[in-house]
mmCIF file of C-alpha atoms and ligand atoms in Angstrom:
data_model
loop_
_atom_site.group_PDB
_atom_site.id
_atom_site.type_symbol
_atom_site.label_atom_id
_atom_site.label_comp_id
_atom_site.label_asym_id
_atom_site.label_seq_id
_atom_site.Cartn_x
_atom_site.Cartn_y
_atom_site.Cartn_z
ATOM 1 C CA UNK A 1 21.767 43.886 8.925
ATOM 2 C CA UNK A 2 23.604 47.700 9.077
ATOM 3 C CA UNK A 3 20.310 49.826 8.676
ATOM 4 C CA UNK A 4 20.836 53.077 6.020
ATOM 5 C CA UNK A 5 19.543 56.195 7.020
ATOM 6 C CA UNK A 6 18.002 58.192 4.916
ATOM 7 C CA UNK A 7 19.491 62.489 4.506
ATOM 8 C CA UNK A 8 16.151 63.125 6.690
ATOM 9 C CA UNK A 9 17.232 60.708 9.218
ATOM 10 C CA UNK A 10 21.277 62.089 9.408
ATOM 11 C CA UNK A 11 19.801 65.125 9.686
ATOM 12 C CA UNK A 12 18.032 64.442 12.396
ATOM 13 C CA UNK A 13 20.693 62.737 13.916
ATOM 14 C CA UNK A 14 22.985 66.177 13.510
ATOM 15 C CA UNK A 15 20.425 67.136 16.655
ATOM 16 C CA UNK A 16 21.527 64.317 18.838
ATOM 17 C CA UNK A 17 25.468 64.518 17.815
ATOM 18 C CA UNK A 18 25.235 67.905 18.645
ATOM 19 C CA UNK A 19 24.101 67.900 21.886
ATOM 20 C CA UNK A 20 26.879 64.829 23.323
ATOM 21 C CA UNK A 21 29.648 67.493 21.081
ATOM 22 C CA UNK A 22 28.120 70.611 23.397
ATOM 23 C CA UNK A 23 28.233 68.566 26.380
ATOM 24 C CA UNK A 24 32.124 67.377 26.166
ATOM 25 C CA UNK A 25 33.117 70.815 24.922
ATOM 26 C CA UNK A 26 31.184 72.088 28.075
ATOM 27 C CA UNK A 27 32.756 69.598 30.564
ATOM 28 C CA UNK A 28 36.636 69.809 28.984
ATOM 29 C CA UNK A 29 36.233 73.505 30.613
ATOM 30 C CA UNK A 30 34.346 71.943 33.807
ATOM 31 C CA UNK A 31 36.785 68.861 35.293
ATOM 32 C CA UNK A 32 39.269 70.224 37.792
ATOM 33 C CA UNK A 33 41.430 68.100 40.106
ATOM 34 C CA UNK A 34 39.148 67.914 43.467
ATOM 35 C CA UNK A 35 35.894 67.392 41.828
ATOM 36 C CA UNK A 36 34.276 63.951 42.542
ATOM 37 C CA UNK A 37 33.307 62.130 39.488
ATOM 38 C CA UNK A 38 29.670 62.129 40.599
ATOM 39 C CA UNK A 39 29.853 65.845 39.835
ATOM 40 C CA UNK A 40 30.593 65.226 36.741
ATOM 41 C CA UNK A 41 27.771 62.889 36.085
ATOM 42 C CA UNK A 42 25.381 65.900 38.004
ATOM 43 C CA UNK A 43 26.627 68.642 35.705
ATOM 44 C CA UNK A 44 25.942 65.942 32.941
ATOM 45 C CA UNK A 45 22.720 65.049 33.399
ATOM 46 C CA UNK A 46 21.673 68.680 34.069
ATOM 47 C CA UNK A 47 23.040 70.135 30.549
ATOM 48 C CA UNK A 48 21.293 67.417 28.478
ATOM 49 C CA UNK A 49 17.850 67.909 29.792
ATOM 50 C CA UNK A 50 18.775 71.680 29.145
ATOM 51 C CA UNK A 51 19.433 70.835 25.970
ATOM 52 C CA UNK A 52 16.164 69.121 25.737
ATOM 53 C CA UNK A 53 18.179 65.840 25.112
ATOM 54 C CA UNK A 54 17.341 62.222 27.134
ATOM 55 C CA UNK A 55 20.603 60.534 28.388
ATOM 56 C CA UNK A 56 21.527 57.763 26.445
ATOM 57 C CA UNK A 57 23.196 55.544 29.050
ATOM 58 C CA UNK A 58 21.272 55.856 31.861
ATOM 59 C CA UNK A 59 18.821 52.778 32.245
ATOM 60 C CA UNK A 60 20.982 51.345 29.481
ATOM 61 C CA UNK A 61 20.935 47.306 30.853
ATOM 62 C CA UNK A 62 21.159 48.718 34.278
ATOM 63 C CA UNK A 63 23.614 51.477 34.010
ATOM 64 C CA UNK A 64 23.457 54.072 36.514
ATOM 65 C CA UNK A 65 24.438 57.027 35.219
ATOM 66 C CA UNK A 66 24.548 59.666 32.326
ATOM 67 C CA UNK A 67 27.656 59.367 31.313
ATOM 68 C CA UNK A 68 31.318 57.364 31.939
ATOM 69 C CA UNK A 69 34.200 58.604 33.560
ATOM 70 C CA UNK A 70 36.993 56.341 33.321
ATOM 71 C CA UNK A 71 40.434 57.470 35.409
ATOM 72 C CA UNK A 72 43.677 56.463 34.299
ATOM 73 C CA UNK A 73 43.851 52.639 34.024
ATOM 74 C CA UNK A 74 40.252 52.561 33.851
ATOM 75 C CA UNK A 75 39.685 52.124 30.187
ATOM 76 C CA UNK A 76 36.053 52.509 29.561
ATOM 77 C CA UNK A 77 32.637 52.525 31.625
ATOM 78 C CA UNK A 78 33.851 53.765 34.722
ATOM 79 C CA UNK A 79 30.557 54.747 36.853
ATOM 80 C CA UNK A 80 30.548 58.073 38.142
ATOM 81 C CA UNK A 81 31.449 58.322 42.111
ATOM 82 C CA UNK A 82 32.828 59.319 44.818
ATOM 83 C CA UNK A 83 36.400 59.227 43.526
ATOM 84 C CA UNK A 84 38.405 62.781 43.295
ATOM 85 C CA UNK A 85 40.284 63.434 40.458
ATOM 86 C CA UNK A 86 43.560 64.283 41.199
ATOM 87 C CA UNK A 87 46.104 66.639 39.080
ATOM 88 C CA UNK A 88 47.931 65.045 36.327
ATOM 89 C CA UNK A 89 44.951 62.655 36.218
ATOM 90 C CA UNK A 90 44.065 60.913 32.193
ATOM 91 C CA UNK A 91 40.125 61.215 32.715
ATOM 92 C CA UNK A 92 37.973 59.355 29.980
ATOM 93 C CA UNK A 93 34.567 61.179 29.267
ATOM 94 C CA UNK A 94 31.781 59.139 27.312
ATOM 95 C CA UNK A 95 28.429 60.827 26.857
ATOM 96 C CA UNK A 96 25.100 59.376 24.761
ATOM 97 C CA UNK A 97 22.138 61.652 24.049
ATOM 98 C CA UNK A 98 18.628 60.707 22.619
ATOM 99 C CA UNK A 99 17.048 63.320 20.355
ATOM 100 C CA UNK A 100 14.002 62.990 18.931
ATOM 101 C CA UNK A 101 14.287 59.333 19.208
ATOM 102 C CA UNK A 102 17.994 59.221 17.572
ATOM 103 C CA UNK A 103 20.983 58.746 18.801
ATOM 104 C CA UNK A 104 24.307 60.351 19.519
ATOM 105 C CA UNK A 105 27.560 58.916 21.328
ATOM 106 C CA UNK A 106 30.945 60.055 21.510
ATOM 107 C CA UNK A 107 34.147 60.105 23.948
ATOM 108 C CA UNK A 108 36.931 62.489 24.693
ATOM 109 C CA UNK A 109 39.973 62.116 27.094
ATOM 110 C CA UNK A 110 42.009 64.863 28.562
ATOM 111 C CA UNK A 111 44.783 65.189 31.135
ATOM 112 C CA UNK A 112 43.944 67.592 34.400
ATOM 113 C CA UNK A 113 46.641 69.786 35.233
ATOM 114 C CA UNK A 114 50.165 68.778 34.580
ATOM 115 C CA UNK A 115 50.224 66.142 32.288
ATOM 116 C CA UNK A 116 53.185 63.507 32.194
ATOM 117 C CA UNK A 117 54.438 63.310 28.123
ATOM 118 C CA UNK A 118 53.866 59.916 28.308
ATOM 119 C CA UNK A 119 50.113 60.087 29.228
ATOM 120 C CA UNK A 120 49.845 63.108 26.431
ATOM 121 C CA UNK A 121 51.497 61.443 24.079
ATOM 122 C CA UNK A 122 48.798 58.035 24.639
ATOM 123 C CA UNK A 123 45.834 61.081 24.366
ATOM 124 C CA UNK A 124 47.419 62.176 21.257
ATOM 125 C CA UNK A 125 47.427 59.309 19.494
ATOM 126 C CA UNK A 126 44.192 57.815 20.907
ATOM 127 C CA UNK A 127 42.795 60.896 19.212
ATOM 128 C CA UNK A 128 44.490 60.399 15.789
ATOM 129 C CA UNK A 129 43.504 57.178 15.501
ATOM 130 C CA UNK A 130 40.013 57.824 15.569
ATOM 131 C CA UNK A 131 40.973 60.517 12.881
ATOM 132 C CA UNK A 132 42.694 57.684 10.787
ATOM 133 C CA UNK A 133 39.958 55.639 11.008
ATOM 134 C CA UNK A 134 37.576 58.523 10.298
ATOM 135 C CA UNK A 135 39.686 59.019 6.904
ATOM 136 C CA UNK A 136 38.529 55.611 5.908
ATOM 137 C CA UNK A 137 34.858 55.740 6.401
ATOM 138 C CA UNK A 138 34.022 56.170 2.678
ATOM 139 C CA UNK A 139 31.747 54.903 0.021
ATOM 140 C CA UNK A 140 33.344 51.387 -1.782
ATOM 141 C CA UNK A 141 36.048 51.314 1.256
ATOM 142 C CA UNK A 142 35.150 48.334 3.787
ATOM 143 C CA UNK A 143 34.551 48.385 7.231
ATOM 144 C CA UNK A 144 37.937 46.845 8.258
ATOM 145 C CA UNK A 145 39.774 49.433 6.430
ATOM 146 C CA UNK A 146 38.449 51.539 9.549
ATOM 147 C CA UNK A 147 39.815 49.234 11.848
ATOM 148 C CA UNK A 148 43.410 48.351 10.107
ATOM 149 C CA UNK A 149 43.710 52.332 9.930
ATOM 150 C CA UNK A 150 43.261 52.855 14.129
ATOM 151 C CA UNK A 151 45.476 49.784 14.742
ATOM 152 C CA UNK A 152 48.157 51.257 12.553
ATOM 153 C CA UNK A 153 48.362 54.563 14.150
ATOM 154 C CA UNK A 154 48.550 52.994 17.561
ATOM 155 C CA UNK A 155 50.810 50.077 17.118
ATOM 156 C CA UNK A 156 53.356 53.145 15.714
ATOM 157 C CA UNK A 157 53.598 54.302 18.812
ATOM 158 C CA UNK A 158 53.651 50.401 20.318
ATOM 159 C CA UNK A 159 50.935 51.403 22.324
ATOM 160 C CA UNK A 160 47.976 48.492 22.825
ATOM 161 C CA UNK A 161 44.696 48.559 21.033
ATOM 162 C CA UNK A 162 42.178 46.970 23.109
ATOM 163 C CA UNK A 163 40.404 44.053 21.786
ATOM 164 C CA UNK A 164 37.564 43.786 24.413
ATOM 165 C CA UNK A 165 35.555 46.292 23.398
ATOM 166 C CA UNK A 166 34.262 47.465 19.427
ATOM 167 C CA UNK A 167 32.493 50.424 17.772
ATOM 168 C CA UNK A 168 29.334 50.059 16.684
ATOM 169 C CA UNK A 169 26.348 51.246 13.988
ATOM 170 C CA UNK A 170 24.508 53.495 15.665
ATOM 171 C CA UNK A 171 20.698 55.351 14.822
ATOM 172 C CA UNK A 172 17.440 54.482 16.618
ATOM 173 C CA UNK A 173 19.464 52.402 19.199
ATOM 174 C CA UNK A 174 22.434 52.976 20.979
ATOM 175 C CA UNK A 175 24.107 49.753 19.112
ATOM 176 C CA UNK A 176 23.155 48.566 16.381
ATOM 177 C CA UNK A 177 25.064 46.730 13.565
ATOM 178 C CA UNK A 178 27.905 46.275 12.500
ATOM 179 C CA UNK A 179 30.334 45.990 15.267
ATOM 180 C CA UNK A 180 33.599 47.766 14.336
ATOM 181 C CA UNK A 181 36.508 46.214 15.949
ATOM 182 C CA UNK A 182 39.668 48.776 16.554
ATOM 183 C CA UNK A 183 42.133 46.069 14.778
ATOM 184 C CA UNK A 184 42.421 43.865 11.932
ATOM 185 C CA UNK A 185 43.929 42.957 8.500
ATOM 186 C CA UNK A 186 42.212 45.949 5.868
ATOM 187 C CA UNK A 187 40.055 44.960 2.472
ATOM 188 C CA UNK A 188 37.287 42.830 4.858
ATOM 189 C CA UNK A 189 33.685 43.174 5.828
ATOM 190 C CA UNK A 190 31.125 45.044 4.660
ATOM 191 C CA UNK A 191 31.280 47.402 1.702
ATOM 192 C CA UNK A 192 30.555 51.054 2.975
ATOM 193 C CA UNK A 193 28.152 53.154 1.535
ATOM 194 C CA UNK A 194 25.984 56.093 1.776
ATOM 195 C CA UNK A 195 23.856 56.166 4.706
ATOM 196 C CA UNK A 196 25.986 54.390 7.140
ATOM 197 C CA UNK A 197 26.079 55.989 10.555
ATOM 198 C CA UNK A 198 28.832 54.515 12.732
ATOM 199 C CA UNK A 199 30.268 55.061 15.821
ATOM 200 C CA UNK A 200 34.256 54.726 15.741
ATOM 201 C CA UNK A 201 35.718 54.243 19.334
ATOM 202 C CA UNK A 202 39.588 53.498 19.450
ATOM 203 C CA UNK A 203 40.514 52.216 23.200
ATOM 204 C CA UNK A 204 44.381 52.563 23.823
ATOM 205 C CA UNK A 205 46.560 51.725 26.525
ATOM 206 C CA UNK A 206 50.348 52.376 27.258
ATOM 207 C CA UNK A 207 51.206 48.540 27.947
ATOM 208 C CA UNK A 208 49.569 45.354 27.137
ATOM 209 C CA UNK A 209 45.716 45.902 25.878
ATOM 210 C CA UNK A 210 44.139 43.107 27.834
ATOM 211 C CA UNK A 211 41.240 44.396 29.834
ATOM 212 C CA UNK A 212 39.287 43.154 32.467
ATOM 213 C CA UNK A 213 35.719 44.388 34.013
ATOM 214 C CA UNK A 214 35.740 45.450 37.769
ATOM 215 C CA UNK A 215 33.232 43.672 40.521
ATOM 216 C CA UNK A 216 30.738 46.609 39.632
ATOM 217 C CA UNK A 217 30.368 44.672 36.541
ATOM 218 C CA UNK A 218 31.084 47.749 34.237
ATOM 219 C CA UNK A 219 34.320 49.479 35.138
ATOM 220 C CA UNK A 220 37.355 47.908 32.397
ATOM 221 C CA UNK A 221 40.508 48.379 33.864
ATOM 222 C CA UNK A 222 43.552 47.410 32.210
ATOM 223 C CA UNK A 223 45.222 44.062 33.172
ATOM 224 C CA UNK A 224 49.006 45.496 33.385
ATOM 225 C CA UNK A 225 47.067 48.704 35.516
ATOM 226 C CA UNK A 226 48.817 51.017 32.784
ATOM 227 C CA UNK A 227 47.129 54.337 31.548
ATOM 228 C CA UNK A 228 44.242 53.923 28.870
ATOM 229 C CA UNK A 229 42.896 56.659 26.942
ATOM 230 C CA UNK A 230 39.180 56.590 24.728
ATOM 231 C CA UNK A 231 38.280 58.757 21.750
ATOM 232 C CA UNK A 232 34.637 58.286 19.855
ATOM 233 C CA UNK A 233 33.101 60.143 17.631
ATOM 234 C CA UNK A 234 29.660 59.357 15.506
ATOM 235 C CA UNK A 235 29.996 59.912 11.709
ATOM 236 C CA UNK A 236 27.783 59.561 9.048
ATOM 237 C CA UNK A 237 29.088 58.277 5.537
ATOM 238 C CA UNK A 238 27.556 60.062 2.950
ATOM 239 C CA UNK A 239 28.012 60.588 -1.228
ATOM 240 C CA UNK A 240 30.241 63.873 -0.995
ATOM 241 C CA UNK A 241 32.290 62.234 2.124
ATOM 242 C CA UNK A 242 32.031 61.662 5.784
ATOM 243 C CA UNK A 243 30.396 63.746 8.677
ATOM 244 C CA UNK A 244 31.214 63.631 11.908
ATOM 245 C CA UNK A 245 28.176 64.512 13.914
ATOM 246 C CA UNK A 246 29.764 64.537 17.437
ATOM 247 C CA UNK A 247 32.179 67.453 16.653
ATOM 248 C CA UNK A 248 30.791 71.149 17.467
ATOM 249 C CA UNK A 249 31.272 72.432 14.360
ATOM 250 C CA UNK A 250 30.281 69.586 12.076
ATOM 251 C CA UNK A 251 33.295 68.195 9.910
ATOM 252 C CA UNK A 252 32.856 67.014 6.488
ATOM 253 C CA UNK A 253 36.490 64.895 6.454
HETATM 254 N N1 MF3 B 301 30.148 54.612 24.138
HETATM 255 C C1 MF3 B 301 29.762 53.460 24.911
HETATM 256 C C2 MF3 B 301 29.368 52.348 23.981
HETATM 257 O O1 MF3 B 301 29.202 52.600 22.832
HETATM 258 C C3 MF3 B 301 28.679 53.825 25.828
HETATM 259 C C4 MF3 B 301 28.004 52.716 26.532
HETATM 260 S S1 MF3 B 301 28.086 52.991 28.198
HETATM 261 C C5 MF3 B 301 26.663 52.417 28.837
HETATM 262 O O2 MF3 B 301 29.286 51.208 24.331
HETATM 263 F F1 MF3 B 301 26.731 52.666 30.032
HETATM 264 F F2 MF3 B 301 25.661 53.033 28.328
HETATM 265 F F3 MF3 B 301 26.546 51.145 28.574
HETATM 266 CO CO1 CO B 302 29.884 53.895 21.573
#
């Protein structure tokens, strides 16, 4: 069942959304090659309980940490460590906050230092898909129309959209219904409608998108070991168009 919040309850979710948006914009400016990702996870876990936020992740079935770092072929849920990022390095960021017992995730990706075009280009459109998909999150359109719309934009640039791993509904849990696969044929699933709060996360990798999870039982590398980039924002569908709640400056798209 895909749960409809009410304009009190988006509203209230604006809080949360806010808070993961603050916390990317913050650590875009903070990762530098020679920083462990561990420091990452520190500076993380610091600025939400600033914020007056409760990490999402950590505790979540176990995880460890605040937030994900993911390093080049690591695709998504990469625990925070020892591991020094290096320049030229495609670092995945994913970040949940709880606010006032709602939810907020999104994900960024960004190159450190000099950046190879190939990797930019895979950031690029990693990013534009979840803008694609973003465009199609609209009252009477159906959920796949998200999902043809992301696997469009990346199979343009023959990249690989990952199949492992979906978006989700998202409100008083981290995950709730309906999953929201990155791929498929458009005009399926649910209608859309007003109230819908979703969270859209296109994984994309330079070679094949086969995935498979590390002996720490959360890291996803890629199969091929080929980059992997991860965008995600939170949106809410509403009457007079979509919102994205994880952006800084909230977007009505
Ligand atoms: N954005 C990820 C997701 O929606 C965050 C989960 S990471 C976890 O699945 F560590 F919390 F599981
Ligand atoms: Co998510």
């Amino acid at each position: 069942m895909i749960e409809l919040k009410s304009p009190e309850e988006i509203s209230r979710m604006r809080r949360a959304g806010r808070v993961v948006a603050e916390l990317l914009d913050h650590l875009k400016g903070y990762v530098r090659a020679g920083l462990r990702t561990r420091e990452l996870d520190a500076e993380s876990r610091n600025f939400i309980k600033r914020a007056g936020a409760k990490p999402a992740f950590l505790g979540y079935r176990g995880y460890p940490a605040c937030i994900c770092v993911s390093v080049n072929e690591e695709v998504v849920h990469g625990i925070p460590g020892e591991r020094v990022i290096q320049d030229g390095d495609l670092v995945s960021i994913d970040a949940g906050a709880v606010v006032d017992g709602f939810y907020g995730d999104a994900a960024i990706s960004l190159i450190v230092g000099q950046a190879s075009p190939e990797a930019q280009r895979l950031v690029d459109t990693t990013r534009d898909a979840l803008w694609e998909g973003i465009r199609q999150a609209r009252v009477g359109n159906r959920l796949s129309d998200i999902s043809h719309a992301v696997q469009l934009r990346v199979e343009k640039e023959k990249f690989g959209i990952v199949r492992d791993f979906v978006g989700h509904g998202i409100g008083r849990a981290m995950h709730e219904d309906p999953p929201i696969p990155n791929f498929g044929a458009p005009n399926m699933g649910p209608r859309l409608r007003a109230g819908m709060v979703l969270a859209i996360e296109p994984m994309v990798t330079l070679g094949d998108y086969a995935v498979e999870v590390l002996k720490d039982g959360w890291t996803a590398v890629t199969k091929d070991g080929s980059l992997a980039a991860h965008f995600e924002h939170s949106i809410a569908i509403t009457d007079s168009g979509v919102e994205v709640l994880t952006e800084l400056a909230p977007v009505r798209a």
